Amino acid sequence: MSHALRPAQDLRQLRKLAAVRGLVNSELRARHWVTLSGADPSAVTHDDYLDASRGTHRDSGVVDVDVARSLWGLMPGAGDEERAGRREALARLLTAVVVHHGGDGLHDVASVLLLVAGERAAFAILCRLTTGALRDATRPTLDPVLELLGLMEPVMQAADPELAELARDLSLPPYYALSWFITWFSHDVAGLDVAARLFDLFLALHPLMPLYVGAAAMASQRAALLAAGRGEGGMPELHSALTNLDITRALGVDDLACRQQQQQLQQLGHQGASGGAAIELYRRLSPEQIVARRTLRLEMSVAPRAFKDRDSGVWRVPEPSRATVFRAFGGSSGGGGGGSGSGKTPQWNLQLQQALGKLLPGGARQAPPAVMLLHLGLYTVMAAGLWVVMRLQHEGGPSALPWG
């Protein structure tokens, strides 16, 4: 592996290695995650970083809450003193990022970056992510993320048509995938090794790759999910099963990322599924192809329109339009809807509350969605209605390979 990564100038090869094989250990990841993200740790001096980490901001209380409930699953055998030291570093990291870029709520992602790459490299990478791959997750409201989650349906269709048809028949909204995108599964998986392997994949490829990994995981556990959706519980039971999905229960990350062996697929009962792992799904149906084929427009999210910068070769996202920024801060979006005049909580509201609940501490899980969002610290107002997804003109053909 170390020999294969010596010509690190070949970013295309590095992306392929990180996605298909993984970067194996923390030493390689600390070095190459910086390269894959396009971060520059030298852009901010150590003194400037410390000054920023001591800064104050309106979300200081949220950072404190996030830090207090972080690192448990990633450091299961750590002592109290070691965990306390890591949490101090995490608090500095999150505060410095908020002061520099205004993004918050990324404590799950930040925890993995900190434990693997170290504090300074984690700061540089997280700053890059807040303006790049995870930009939609650091906007003032949920609207951009809910919008891009609408792309889950065609990705599911490519992975498992039968499961996708069941979800449509049950009118299942894609809120189950909320934490998949916002936390890169780091809130859901057990152990730092699994989370780090997923980060290899997500840092190397398109910002929407978490949706493809989620679809591949769903297809790998299709029997249980089909049974949940067809049981007496119907849509709520399927939503709950997806919200609590252990993505590596049937297949490891390597198999979820790359084409699975036919024997594995047969053992998992995939005769009715199109199958294919995340990279294969991306090659068959990229985000560019999805938005070009559908009579939909993406007005607020920028991740679906990500592109590889010609000069640096790293993934970038376009700037949000002025109209998008206006809507994100509470302006009228014209469409929306989803509320009812009956006073009864709409079904979409309940599904969103359940999806948010897994990201919050126990006491906040029973709060109304608006209060939950304030606890989460990601947004200032709750999105009203179902996700808004409309047509976007196709601006160019996708690459044949996700790392090409």
mmCIF file of C-alpha atoms in Angstrom:
data_model
loop_
_atom_site.group_PDB
_atom_site.id
_atom_site.type_symbol
_atom_site.label_atom_id
_atom_site.label_comp_id
_atom_site.label_asym_id
_atom_site.label_seq_id
_atom_site.Cartn_x
_atom_site.Cartn_y
_atom_site.Cartn_z
ATOM 1 C CA MET A 1 0.000 0.000 0.000
ATOM 2 C CA SER A 2 2.717 2.514 0.970
ATOM 3 C CA HIS A 3 4.560 1.801 -2.286
ATOM 4 C CA ALA A 4 1.369 2.295 -4.299
ATOM 5 C CA LEU A 5 0.783 5.686 -2.673
ATOM 6 C CA ARG A 6 4.267 7.177 -3.207
ATOM 7 C CA PRO A 7 3.292 8.974 -6.426
ATOM 8 C CA ALA A 8 0.580 10.861 -4.503
ATOM 9 C CA GLN A 9 0.557 13.539 -7.224
ATOM 10 C CA ASP A 10 -1.634 11.165 -9.173
ATOM 11 C CA LEU A 11 -4.810 12.153 -7.397
ATOM 12 C CA ARG A 12 -6.960 9.987 -9.608
ATOM 13 C CA GLN A 13 -5.065 6.863 -8.546
ATOM 14 C CA LEU A 14 -5.180 7.958 -4.910
ATOM 15 C CA ARG A 15 -8.955 8.375 -5.107
ATOM 16 C CA LYS A 16 -9.297 4.919 -6.624
ATOM 17 C CA LEU A 17 -7.119 3.305 -3.946
ATOM 18 C CA ALA A 18 -8.960 5.075 -1.129
ATOM 19 C CA ALA A 19 -12.380 4.134 -2.495
ATOM 20 C CA VAL A 20 -11.752 0.539 -3.563
ATOM 21 C CA ARG A 21 -9.153 -0.708 -1.086
ATOM 22 C CA GLY A 22 -9.150 1.841 1.713
ATOM 23 C CA LEU A 23 -6.125 3.570 3.206
ATOM 24 C CA VAL A 24 -5.483 0.813 5.773
ATOM 25 C CA ASN A 25 -4.188 2.792 8.761
ATOM 26 C CA SER A 26 -4.315 6.150 10.540
ATOM 27 C CA GLU A 27 -0.857 7.215 9.367
ATOM 28 C CA LEU A 28 -1.830 6.979 5.703
ATOM 29 C CA ARG A 29 -5.224 8.493 6.351
ATOM 30 C CA ALA A 30 -3.806 11.470 8.231
ATOM 31 C CA ARG A 31 -1.632 12.237 5.224
ATOM 32 C CA HIS A 32 -3.993 11.474 2.364
ATOM 33 C CA TRP A 33 -7.332 12.661 3.747
ATOM 34 C CA VAL A 34 -5.842 16.146 3.562
ATOM 35 C CA THR A 35 -4.972 15.581 -0.104
ATOM 36 C CA LEU A 36 -8.321 14.046 -0.997
ATOM 37 C CA SER A 37 -10.273 16.886 0.600
ATOM 38 C CA GLY A 38 -8.115 19.616 -0.909
ATOM 39 C CA ALA A 39 -7.401 21.006 2.557
ATOM 40 C CA ASP A 40 -4.356 23.098 3.434
ATOM 41 C CA PRO A 41 -3.311 22.755 7.098
ATOM 42 C CA SER A 42 -0.686 25.476 6.652
ATOM 43 C CA ALA A 43 -3.305 28.078 5.696
ATOM 44 C CA VAL A 44 -3.957 28.807 9.393
ATOM 45 C CA THR A 45 -1.104 29.074 11.873
ATOM 46 C CA HIS A 46 -1.171 27.216 15.160
ATOM 47 C CA ASP A 47 -1.593 30.482 17.080
ATOM 48 C CA ASP A 48 -4.471 31.583 14.842
ATOM 49 C CA TYR A 49 -6.121 28.205 15.359
ATOM 50 C CA LEU A 50 -5.825 28.483 19.134
ATOM 51 C CA ASP A 51 -7.224 32.027 19.016
ATOM 52 C CA ALA A 52 -10.204 30.811 16.988
ATOM 53 C CA SER A 53 -10.739 27.852 19.327
ATOM 54 C CA ARG A 54 -11.021 30.277 22.250
ATOM 55 C CA GLY A 55 -13.542 32.412 20.402
ATOM 56 C CA THR A 56 -17.151 32.893 21.412
ATOM 57 C CA HIS A 57 -20.207 32.450 19.235
ATOM 58 C CA ARG A 58 -23.951 32.115 19.620
ATOM 59 C CA ASP A 59 -23.811 28.305 19.362
ATOM 60 C CA SER A 60 -21.307 27.748 22.188
ATOM 61 C CA GLY A 61 -23.940 25.940 24.259
ATOM 62 C CA VAL A 62 -24.748 23.633 21.362
ATOM 63 C CA VAL A 63 -21.069 22.758 20.926
ATOM 64 C CA ASP A 64 -20.837 21.905 24.634
ATOM 65 C CA VAL A 65 -23.832 19.557 24.363
ATOM 66 C CA ASP A 66 -22.474 17.945 21.191
ATOM 67 C CA VAL A 67 -19.057 17.366 22.733
ATOM 68 C CA ALA A 68 -20.513 15.875 25.927
ATOM 69 C CA ARG A 69 -22.230 13.092 23.982
ATOM 70 C CA SER A 70 -19.448 12.429 21.495
ATOM 71 C CA LEU A 71 -16.701 9.787 21.244
ATOM 72 C CA TRP A 72 -18.478 7.033 23.213
ATOM 73 C CA GLY A 73 -18.875 4.630 20.303
ATOM 74 C CA LEU A 74 -15.537 5.562 18.752
ATOM 75 C CA MET A 75 -13.495 5.098 21.950
ATOM 76 C CA PRO A 76 -15.191 2.176 23.747
ATOM 77 C CA GLY A 77 -12.138 1.119 25.729
ATOM 78 C CA ALA A 78 -10.811 4.562 26.606
ATOM 79 C CA GLY A 79 -10.476 5.723 30.196
ATOM 80 C CA ASP A 80 -12.153 8.818 31.566
ATOM 81 C CA GLU A 81 -8.952 10.878 31.423
ATOM 82 C CA GLU A 82 -8.200 9.994 27.810
ATOM 83 C CA ARG A 83 -11.781 10.640 26.709
ATOM 84 C CA ALA A 84 -11.804 13.972 28.560
ATOM 85 C CA GLY A 85 -8.629 15.051 26.758
ATOM 86 C CA ARG A 86 -10.076 14.118 23.383
ATOM 87 C CA ARG A 87 -13.257 16.011 24.166
ATOM 88 C CA GLU A 88 -11.269 19.127 25.000
ATOM 89 C CA ALA A 89 -9.608 18.845 21.601
ATOM 90 C CA LEU A 90 -12.996 18.253 19.951
ATOM 91 C CA ALA A 91 -14.424 21.359 21.620
ATOM 92 C CA ARG A 92 -11.492 23.434 20.335
ATOM 93 C CA LEU A 93 -11.920 21.972 16.853
ATOM 94 C CA LEU A 94 -15.666 22.617 16.619
ATOM 95 C CA THR A 95 -15.373 26.122 18.052
ATOM 96 C CA ALA A 96 -12.595 27.057 15.624
ATOM 97 C CA VAL A 97 -14.623 25.772 12.658
ATOM 98 C CA VAL A 98 -17.733 27.702 13.737
ATOM 99 C CA VAL A 99 -15.702 30.894 14.214
ATOM 100 C CA HIS A 100 -14.061 30.530 10.788
ATOM 101 C CA HIS A 101 -16.979 29.220 8.722
ATOM 102 C CA GLY A 102 -20.162 29.373 10.769
ATOM 103 C CA GLY A 103 -20.911 25.663 10.364
ATOM 104 C CA ASP A 104 -21.953 23.613 13.347
ATOM 105 C CA GLY A 105 -23.557 20.276 14.133
ATOM 106 C CA LEU A 106 -20.759 18.238 12.571
ATOM 107 C CA HIS A 107 -19.472 16.750 15.805
ATOM 108 C CA ASP A 108 -19.830 13.158 14.576
ATOM 109 C CA VAL A 109 -17.721 13.802 11.482
ATOM 110 C CA ALA A 110 -15.312 15.960 13.475
ATOM 111 C CA SER A 111 -14.809 13.174 16.025
ATOM 112 C CA VAL A 112 -13.623 10.711 13.380
ATOM 113 C CA LEU A 113 -11.333 13.274 11.751
ATOM 114 C CA LEU A 114 -9.836 14.177 15.132
ATOM 115 C CA LEU A 115 -9.146 10.601 16.235
ATOM 116 C CA VAL A 116 -7.631 9.582 12.903
ATOM 117 C CA ALA A 117 -5.858 12.653 11.529
ATOM 118 C CA GLY A 118 -5.119 14.759 14.604
ATOM 119 C CA GLU A 119 -6.405 18.153 15.631
ATOM 120 C CA ARG A 120 -4.752 20.483 13.119
ATOM 121 C CA ALA A 121 -5.363 18.269 10.076
ATOM 122 C CA ALA A 122 -8.930 17.660 11.254
ATOM 123 C CA PHE A 123 -9.508 21.411 11.418
ATOM 124 C CA ALA A 124 -8.269 21.918 7.856
ATOM 125 C CA ILE A 125 -10.337 19.014 6.501
ATOM 126 C CA LEU A 126 -13.496 20.014 8.361
ATOM 127 C CA CYS A 127 -13.202 23.601 7.149
ATOM 128 C CA ARG A 128 -12.998 22.256 3.608
ATOM 129 C CA LEU A 129 -15.999 19.976 4.133
ATOM 130 C CA THR A 130 -18.172 22.805 5.475
ATOM 131 C CA THR A 131 -17.635 24.672 2.210
ATOM 132 C CA GLY A 132 -17.648 21.548 0.045
ATOM 133 C CA ALA A 133 -19.069 18.048 0.418
ATOM 134 C CA LEU A 134 -21.087 18.842 3.567
ATOM 135 C CA ARG A 135 -22.056 22.386 2.724
ATOM 136 C CA ASP A 136 -25.754 21.517 2.514
ATOM 137 C CA ALA A 137 -25.587 20.099 6.050
ATOM 138 C CA THR A 138 -24.266 23.375 7.491
ATOM 139 C CA ARG A 139 -26.891 25.694 6.004
ATOM 140 C CA PRO A 140 -29.398 27.552 8.240
ATOM 141 C CA THR A 141 -32.277 25.116 7.616
ATOM 142 C CA LEU A 142 -32.932 21.503 6.707
ATOM 143 C CA ASP A 143 -34.343 22.425 3.295
ATOM 144 C CA PRO A 144 -31.230 21.744 1.166
ATOM 145 C CA VAL A 145 -30.615 18.327 2.750
ATOM 146 C CA LEU A 146 -34.266 17.296 2.515
ATOM 147 C CA GLU A 147 -34.224 18.300 -1.122
ATOM 148 C CA LEU A 148 -31.183 16.208 -2.039
ATOM 149 C CA LEU A 149 -32.613 13.233 -0.132
ATOM 150 C CA GLY A 150 -35.239 13.118 -2.864
ATOM 151 C CA LEU A 151 -32.533 11.515 -5.023
ATOM 152 C CA MET A 152 -32.694 8.466 -2.764
ATOM 153 C CA GLU A 153 -35.635 7.013 -4.713
ATOM 154 C CA PRO A 154 -33.869 6.592 -8.096
ATOM 155 C CA VAL A 155 -30.727 5.280 -6.370
ATOM 156 C CA MET A 156 -32.887 2.724 -4.535
ATOM 157 C CA GLN A 157 -34.519 1.831 -7.851
ATOM 158 C CA ALA A 158 -31.107 1.064 -9.319
ATOM 159 C CA ALA A 159 -30.064 -0.982 -6.280
ATOM 160 C CA ASP A 160 -33.263 -2.941 -5.670
ATOM 161 C CA PRO A 161 -36.389 -2.264 -7.791
ATOM 162 C CA GLU A 162 -38.632 -4.375 -5.575
ATOM 163 C CA LEU A 163 -37.632 -2.530 -2.424
ATOM 164 C CA ALA A 164 -37.962 0.819 -4.206
ATOM 165 C CA GLU A 165 -41.464 -0.100 -5.404
ATOM 166 C CA LEU A 166 -42.498 -1.029 -1.874
ATOM 167 C CA ALA A 167 -41.210 2.307 -0.563
ATOM 168 C CA ARG A 168 -43.230 4.148 -3.226
ATOM 169 C CA ASP A 169 -46.377 2.140 -2.503
ATOM 170 C CA LEU A 170 -46.037 3.019 1.186
ATOM 171 C CA SER A 171 -45.300 6.710 0.420
ATOM 172 C CA LEU A 172 -42.119 6.411 2.460
ATOM 173 C CA PRO A 173 -40.249 9.752 2.650
ATOM 174 C CA PRO A 174 -36.431 9.537 2.592
ATOM 175 C CA TYR A 175 -35.879 11.034 6.048
ATOM 176 C CA TYR A 176 -34.317 7.761 7.184
ATOM 177 C CA ALA A 177 -31.222 8.815 5.213
ATOM 178 C CA LEU A 178 -30.824 12.146 7.026
ATOM 179 C CA SER A 179 -28.074 11.019 9.389
ATOM 180 C CA TRP A 180 -26.415 9.033 6.593
ATOM 181 C CA PHE A 181 -25.631 12.237 4.739
ATOM 182 C CA ILE A 182 -25.066 14.600 7.679
ATOM 183 C CA THR A 183 -22.792 12.288 9.691
ATOM 184 C CA TRP A 184 -21.355 10.035 6.954
ATOM 185 C CA PHE A 185 -22.731 7.103 9.002
ATOM 186 C CA SER A 186 -20.328 7.927 11.843
ATOM 187 C CA HIS A 187 -23.294 8.264 14.201
ATOM 188 C CA ASP A 188 -24.582 4.820 13.258
ATOM 189 C CA VAL A 189 -21.645 2.438 12.789
ATOM 190 C CA ALA A 190 -19.887 0.622 15.603
ATOM 191 C CA GLY A 191 -16.208 1.412 15.879
ATOM 192 C CA LEU A 192 -13.639 3.833 14.536
ATOM 193 C CA ASP A 193 -12.224 1.357 12.002
ATOM 194 C CA VAL A 194 -15.545 1.088 10.177
ATOM 195 C CA ALA A 195 -16.140 4.827 10.257
ATOM 196 C CA ALA A 196 -12.630 5.557 8.982
ATOM 197 C CA ARG A 197 -13.020 3.103 6.093
ATOM 198 C CA LEU A 198 -16.261 4.846 5.096
ATOM 199 C CA PHE A 199 -14.485 8.216 5.249
ATOM 200 C CA ASP A 200 -11.862 6.878 2.811
ATOM 201 C CA LEU A 201 -14.681 6.340 0.348
ATOM 202 C CA PHE A 202 -16.541 9.597 0.959
ATOM 203 C CA LEU A 203 -13.468 11.834 0.850
ATOM 204 C CA ALA A 204 -12.392 10.233 -2.426
ATOM 205 C CA LEU A 205 -15.667 10.359 -4.345
ATOM 206 C CA HIS A 206 -18.777 12.429 -5.033
ATOM 207 C CA PRO A 207 -20.443 14.148 -2.013
ATOM 208 C CA LEU A 208 -23.601 12.058 -2.532
ATOM 209 C CA MET A 209 -21.765 8.743 -2.159
ATOM 210 C CA PRO A 210 -23.349 8.186 1.304
ATOM 211 C CA LEU A 211 -26.709 7.779 -0.452
ATOM 212 C CA TYR A 212 -25.232 5.099 -2.719
ATOM 213 C CA VAL A 213 -23.686 3.254 0.220
ATOM 214 C CA GLY A 214 -27.023 3.409 2.002
ATOM 215 C CA ALA A 215 -28.802 1.966 -1.037
ATOM 216 C CA ALA A 216 -26.242 -0.832 -1.303
ATOM 217 C CA ALA A 217 -26.714 -1.614 2.401
ATOM 218 C CA MET A 218 -30.487 -1.676 1.963
ATOM 219 C CA ALA A 219 -30.170 -4.119 -0.924
ATOM 220 C CA SER A 220 -27.870 -6.322 1.155
ATOM 221 C CA GLN A 221 -30.587 -6.602 3.833
ATOM 222 C CA ARG A 222 -33.567 -6.625 1.501
ATOM 223 C CA ALA A 223 -35.315 -9.650 3.024
ATOM 224 C CA ALA A 224 -35.655 -8.039 6.449
ATOM 225 C CA LEU A 225 -36.677 -4.689 4.978
ATOM 226 C CA LEU A 226 -39.272 -6.203 2.662
ATOM 227 C CA ALA A 227 -40.721 -8.125 5.601
ATOM 228 C CA ALA A 228 -40.870 -4.938 7.674
ATOM 229 C CA GLY A 229 -42.671 -2.985 4.959
ATOM 230 C CA ARG A 230 -45.123 -5.790 4.202
ATOM 231 C CA GLY A 231 -45.922 -6.488 7.832
ATOM 232 C CA GLU A 232 -48.711 -5.039 9.909
ATOM 233 C CA GLY A 233 -46.626 -1.984 10.758
ATOM 234 C CA GLY A 234 -46.372 -0.952 7.110
ATOM 235 C CA MET A 235 -44.622 2.318 6.363
ATOM 236 C CA PRO A 236 -43.780 3.306 9.991
ATOM 237 C CA GLU A 237 -42.164 -0.082 10.574
ATOM 238 C CA LEU A 238 -40.096 0.144 7.388
ATOM 239 C CA HIS A 239 -39.061 3.701 8.248
ATOM 240 C CA SER A 240 -37.978 2.580 11.719
ATOM 241 C CA ALA A 241 -36.014 -0.349 10.275
ATOM 242 C CA LEU A 242 -34.187 1.974 7.885
ATOM 243 C CA THR A 243 -33.541 4.649 10.499
ATOM 244 C CA ASN A 244 -31.871 2.036 12.707
ATOM 245 C CA LEU A 245 -30.203 0.098 9.883
ATOM 246 C CA ASP A 246 -26.839 -1.438 10.733
ATOM 247 C CA ILE A 247 -25.299 -0.986 7.305
ATOM 248 C CA THR A 248 -22.491 -3.500 7.865
ATOM 249 C CA ARG A 249 -24.648 -6.254 9.319
ATOM 250 C CA ALA A 250 -24.678 -8.276 6.079
ATOM 251 C CA LEU A 251 -21.626 -6.937 4.244
ATOM 252 C CA GLY A 252 -18.463 -5.119 5.271
ATOM 253 C CA VAL A 253 -17.552 -1.692 3.967
ATOM 254 C CA ASP A 254 -15.252 -3.075 1.265
ATOM 255 C CA ASP A 255 -18.113 -5.135 -0.165
ATOM 256 C CA LEU A 256 -20.579 -2.267 0.145
ATOM 257 C CA ALA A 257 -18.151 -0.013 -1.712
ATOM 258 C CA CYS A 258 -17.153 -2.376 -4.517
ATOM 259 C CA ARG A 259 -18.895 -5.011 -6.575
ATOM 260 C CA GLN A 260 -19.994 -7.854 -4.351
ATOM 261 C CA GLN A 261 -19.218 -11.458 -5.133
ATOM 262 C CA GLN A 262 -22.060 -13.370 -6.783
ATOM 263 C CA GLN A 263 -21.899 -16.029 -4.082
ATOM 264 C CA GLN A 264 -22.498 -13.395 -1.410
ATOM 265 C CA LEU A 265 -25.464 -12.000 -3.310
ATOM 266 C CA GLN A 266 -27.026 -15.439 -3.651
ATOM 267 C CA GLN A 267 -26.537 -16.175 0.037
ATOM 268 C CA LEU A 268 -28.334 -12.924 0.855
ATOM 269 C CA GLY A 269 -31.295 -13.742 -1.356
ATOM 270 C CA HIS A 270 -30.703 -11.085 -3.994
ATOM 271 C CA GLN A 271 -32.320 -12.933 -6.877
ATOM 272 C CA GLY A 272 -34.922 -10.148 -7.242
ATOM 273 C CA ALA A 273 -32.489 -7.260 -6.930
ATOM 274 C CA SER A 274 -30.379 -5.479 -9.493
ATOM 275 C CA GLY A 275 -27.651 -5.549 -6.893
ATOM 276 C CA GLY A 276 -24.364 -3.755 -7.198
ATOM 277 C CA ALA A 277 -22.304 -1.990 -4.584
ATOM 278 C CA ALA A 278 -22.056 1.770 -4.148
ATOM 279 C CA ILE A 279 -19.408 2.434 -6.796
ATOM 280 C CA GLU A 280 -21.198 0.227 -9.310
ATOM 281 C CA LEU A 281 -24.486 2.023 -8.592
ATOM 282 C CA TYR A 282 -22.772 5.374 -9.135
ATOM 283 C CA ARG A 283 -21.367 4.219 -12.461
ATOM 284 C CA ARG A 284 -24.814 3.065 -13.594
ATOM 285 C CA LEU A 285 -26.671 6.129 -12.328
ATOM 286 C CA SER A 286 -24.657 9.194 -11.328
ATOM 287 C CA PRO A 287 -26.241 12.285 -9.713
ATOM 288 C CA GLU A 288 -25.833 14.118 -13.037
ATOM 289 C CA GLN A 289 -27.784 11.407 -14.799
ATOM 290 C CA ILE A 290 -30.509 11.427 -12.157
ATOM 291 C CA VAL A 291 -31.224 15.129 -12.386
ATOM 292 C CA ALA A 292 -31.002 15.019 -16.185
ATOM 293 C CA ARG A 293 -33.522 12.185 -16.530
ATOM 294 C CA ARG A 294 -36.115 13.384 -14.024
ATOM 295 C CA THR A 295 -38.660 16.171 -14.477
ATOM 296 C CA LEU A 296 -37.347 17.753 -11.287
ATOM 297 C CA ARG A 297 -35.301 20.730 -10.275
ATOM 298 C CA LEU A 298 -32.945 21.042 -7.328
ATOM 299 C CA GLU A 299 -33.308 24.615 -6.129
ATOM 300 C CA MET A 300 -31.472 24.684 -2.804
ATOM 301 C CA SER A 301 -28.963 21.834 -2.494
ATOM 302 C CA VAL A 302 -25.519 22.105 -4.071
ATOM 303 C CA ALA A 303 -24.087 18.616 -3.446
ATOM 304 C CA PRO A 304 -25.900 17.017 -6.436
ATOM 305 C CA ARG A 305 -24.088 19.482 -8.710
ATOM 306 C CA ALA A 306 -20.613 18.739 -7.349
ATOM 307 C CA PHE A 307 -17.749 18.734 -9.836
ATOM 308 C CA LYS A 308 -14.038 17.962 -9.877
ATOM 309 C CA ASP A 309 -11.939 21.100 -10.039
ATOM 310 C CA ARG A 310 -9.804 21.135 -13.181
ATOM 311 C CA ASP A 311 -6.766 22.597 -11.456
ATOM 312 C CA SER A 312 -6.707 20.728 -8.132
ATOM 313 C CA GLY A 313 -8.631 17.593 -9.153
ATOM 314 C CA VAL A 314 -10.635 17.587 -5.895
ATOM 315 C CA TRP A 315 -14.401 17.672 -5.567
ATOM 316 C CA ARG A 316 -16.044 21.099 -5.293
ATOM 317 C CA VAL A 317 -19.627 22.336 -5.043
ATOM 318 C CA PRO A 318 -21.084 25.440 -6.706
ATOM 319 C CA GLU A 319 -22.042 28.527 -4.733
ATOM 320 C CA PRO A 320 -25.693 28.667 -3.624
ATOM 321 C CA SER A 321 -27.750 31.176 -5.574
ATOM 322 C CA ARG A 322 -29.005 34.339 -3.894
ATOM 323 C CA ALA A 323 -32.574 33.024 -4.063
ATOM 324 C CA THR A 324 -31.451 29.839 -2.331
ATOM 325 C CA VAL A 325 -29.795 31.804 0.477
ATOM 326 C CA PHE A 326 -32.949 33.900 0.898
ATOM 327 C CA ARG A 327 -35.135 30.810 1.237
ATOM 328 C CA ALA A 328 -32.648 29.181 3.616
ATOM 329 C CA PHE A 329 -33.028 32.135 5.976
ATOM 330 C CA GLY A 330 -36.800 31.885 6.034
ATOM 331 C CA GLY A 331 -37.893 33.506 2.767
ATOM 332 C CA SER A 332 -40.851 32.130 0.875
ATOM 333 C CA SER A 333 -40.059 29.253 -1.423
ATOM 334 C CA GLY A 334 -43.380 29.433 -3.198
ATOM 335 C CA GLY A 335 -44.044 25.677 -3.224
ATOM 336 C CA GLY A 336 -43.621 23.612 -0.105
ATOM 337 C CA GLY A 337 -46.800 22.723 1.653
ATOM 338 C CA GLY A 338 -47.382 19.572 3.602
ATOM 339 C CA GLY A 339 -49.216 21.174 6.513
ATOM 340 C CA SER A 340 -52.859 20.476 7.221
ATOM 341 C CA GLY A 341 -55.529 22.611 8.761
ATOM 342 C CA SER A 342 -56.880 19.837 10.946
ATOM 343 C CA GLY A 343 -54.393 20.389 13.773
ATOM 344 C CA LYS A 344 -53.243 16.779 13.455
ATOM 345 C CA THR A 345 -49.497 16.206 13.120
ATOM 346 C CA PRO A 346 -48.800 15.327 9.450
ATOM 347 C CA GLN A 347 -47.165 11.958 8.756
ATOM 348 C CA TRP A 348 -44.099 13.624 7.172
ATOM 349 C CA ASN A 349 -43.614 15.594 10.410
ATOM 350 C CA LEU A 350 -43.577 12.409 12.483
ATOM 351 C CA GLN A 351 -41.070 10.751 10.150
ATOM 352 C CA LEU A 352 -38.785 13.795 10.284
ATOM 353 C CA GLN A 353 -39.000 13.868 14.076
ATOM 354 C CA GLN A 354 -37.985 10.191 14.271
ATOM 355 C CA ALA A 355 -35.078 10.724 11.876
ATOM 356 C CA LEU A 356 -33.827 13.676 13.914
ATOM 357 C CA GLY A 357 -34.360 11.838 17.184
ATOM 358 C CA LYS A 358 -31.479 9.437 16.614
ATOM 359 C CA LEU A 359 -29.087 12.392 16.366
ATOM 360 C CA LEU A 360 -30.148 13.896 19.700
ATOM 361 C CA PRO A 361 -29.649 13.018 23.384
ATOM 362 C CA GLY A 362 -32.448 11.096 25.058
ATOM 363 C CA GLY A 363 -34.182 14.041 26.739
ATOM 364 C CA ALA A 364 -34.566 15.940 23.499
ATOM 365 C CA ARG A 365 -35.989 13.065 21.473
ATOM 366 C CA GLN A 366 -39.540 13.719 22.633
ATOM 367 C CA ALA A 367 -39.431 17.420 21.776
ATOM 368 C CA PRO A 368 -41.253 18.904 18.766
ATOM 369 C CA PRO A 369 -39.155 18.911 15.599
ATOM 370 C CA ALA A 370 -38.445 22.666 15.829
ATOM 371 C CA VAL A 371 -37.012 22.266 19.342
ATOM 372 C CA MET A 372 -35.045 19.226 18.215
ATOM 373 C CA LEU A 373 -33.451 21.271 15.449
ATOM 374 C CA LEU A 374 -32.391 23.936 17.934
ATOM 375 C CA HIS A 375 -30.791 21.209 20.098
ATOM 376 C CA LEU A 376 -29.099 19.768 17.055
ATOM 377 C CA GLY A 377 -27.620 23.162 16.248
ATOM 378 C CA LEU A 378 -27.766 22.630 12.507
ATOM 379 C CA TYR A 379 -30.648 24.880 11.602
ATOM 380 C CA THR A 380 -32.729 27.793 12.935
ATOM 381 C CA VAL A 381 -36.109 26.863 11.514
ATOM 382 C CA MET A 382 -37.704 23.587 10.516
ATOM 383 C CA ALA A 383 -38.493 22.803 6.906
ATOM 384 C CA ALA A 384 -42.258 22.960 6.272
ATOM 385 C CA GLY A 385 -43.664 20.179 4.116
ATOM 386 C CA LEU A 386 -42.045 17.402 2.171
ATOM 387 C CA TRP A 387 -38.732 17.788 0.396
ATOM 388 C CA VAL A 388 -38.751 20.170 -2.580
ATOM 389 C CA VAL A 389 -37.254 18.611 -5.673
ATOM 390 C CA MET A 390 -37.689 20.181 -9.113
ATOM 391 C CA ARG A 391 -36.001 20.019 -12.479
ATOM 392 C CA LEU A 392 -32.362 20.987 -13.019
ATOM 393 C CA GLN A 393 -30.974 21.370 -16.511
ATOM 394 C CA HIS A 394 -28.165 18.975 -17.261
ATOM 395 C CA GLU A 395 -24.861 20.828 -17.526
ATOM 396 C CA GLY A 396 -22.605 18.061 -18.795
ATOM 397 C CA GLY A 397 -22.118 14.321 -18.912
ATOM 398 C CA PRO A 398 -20.871 12.368 -15.908
ATOM 399 C CA SER A 399 -17.509 10.733 -15.691
ATOM 400 C CA ALA A 400 -17.557 7.026 -16.495
ATOM 401 C CA LEU A 401 -15.733 6.345 -13.217
ATOM 402 C CA PRO A 402 -16.354 8.130 -9.909
ATOM 403 C CA TRP A 403 -12.634 8.810 -9.461
ATOM 404 C CA GLY A 404 -12.004 9.645 -13.134
#
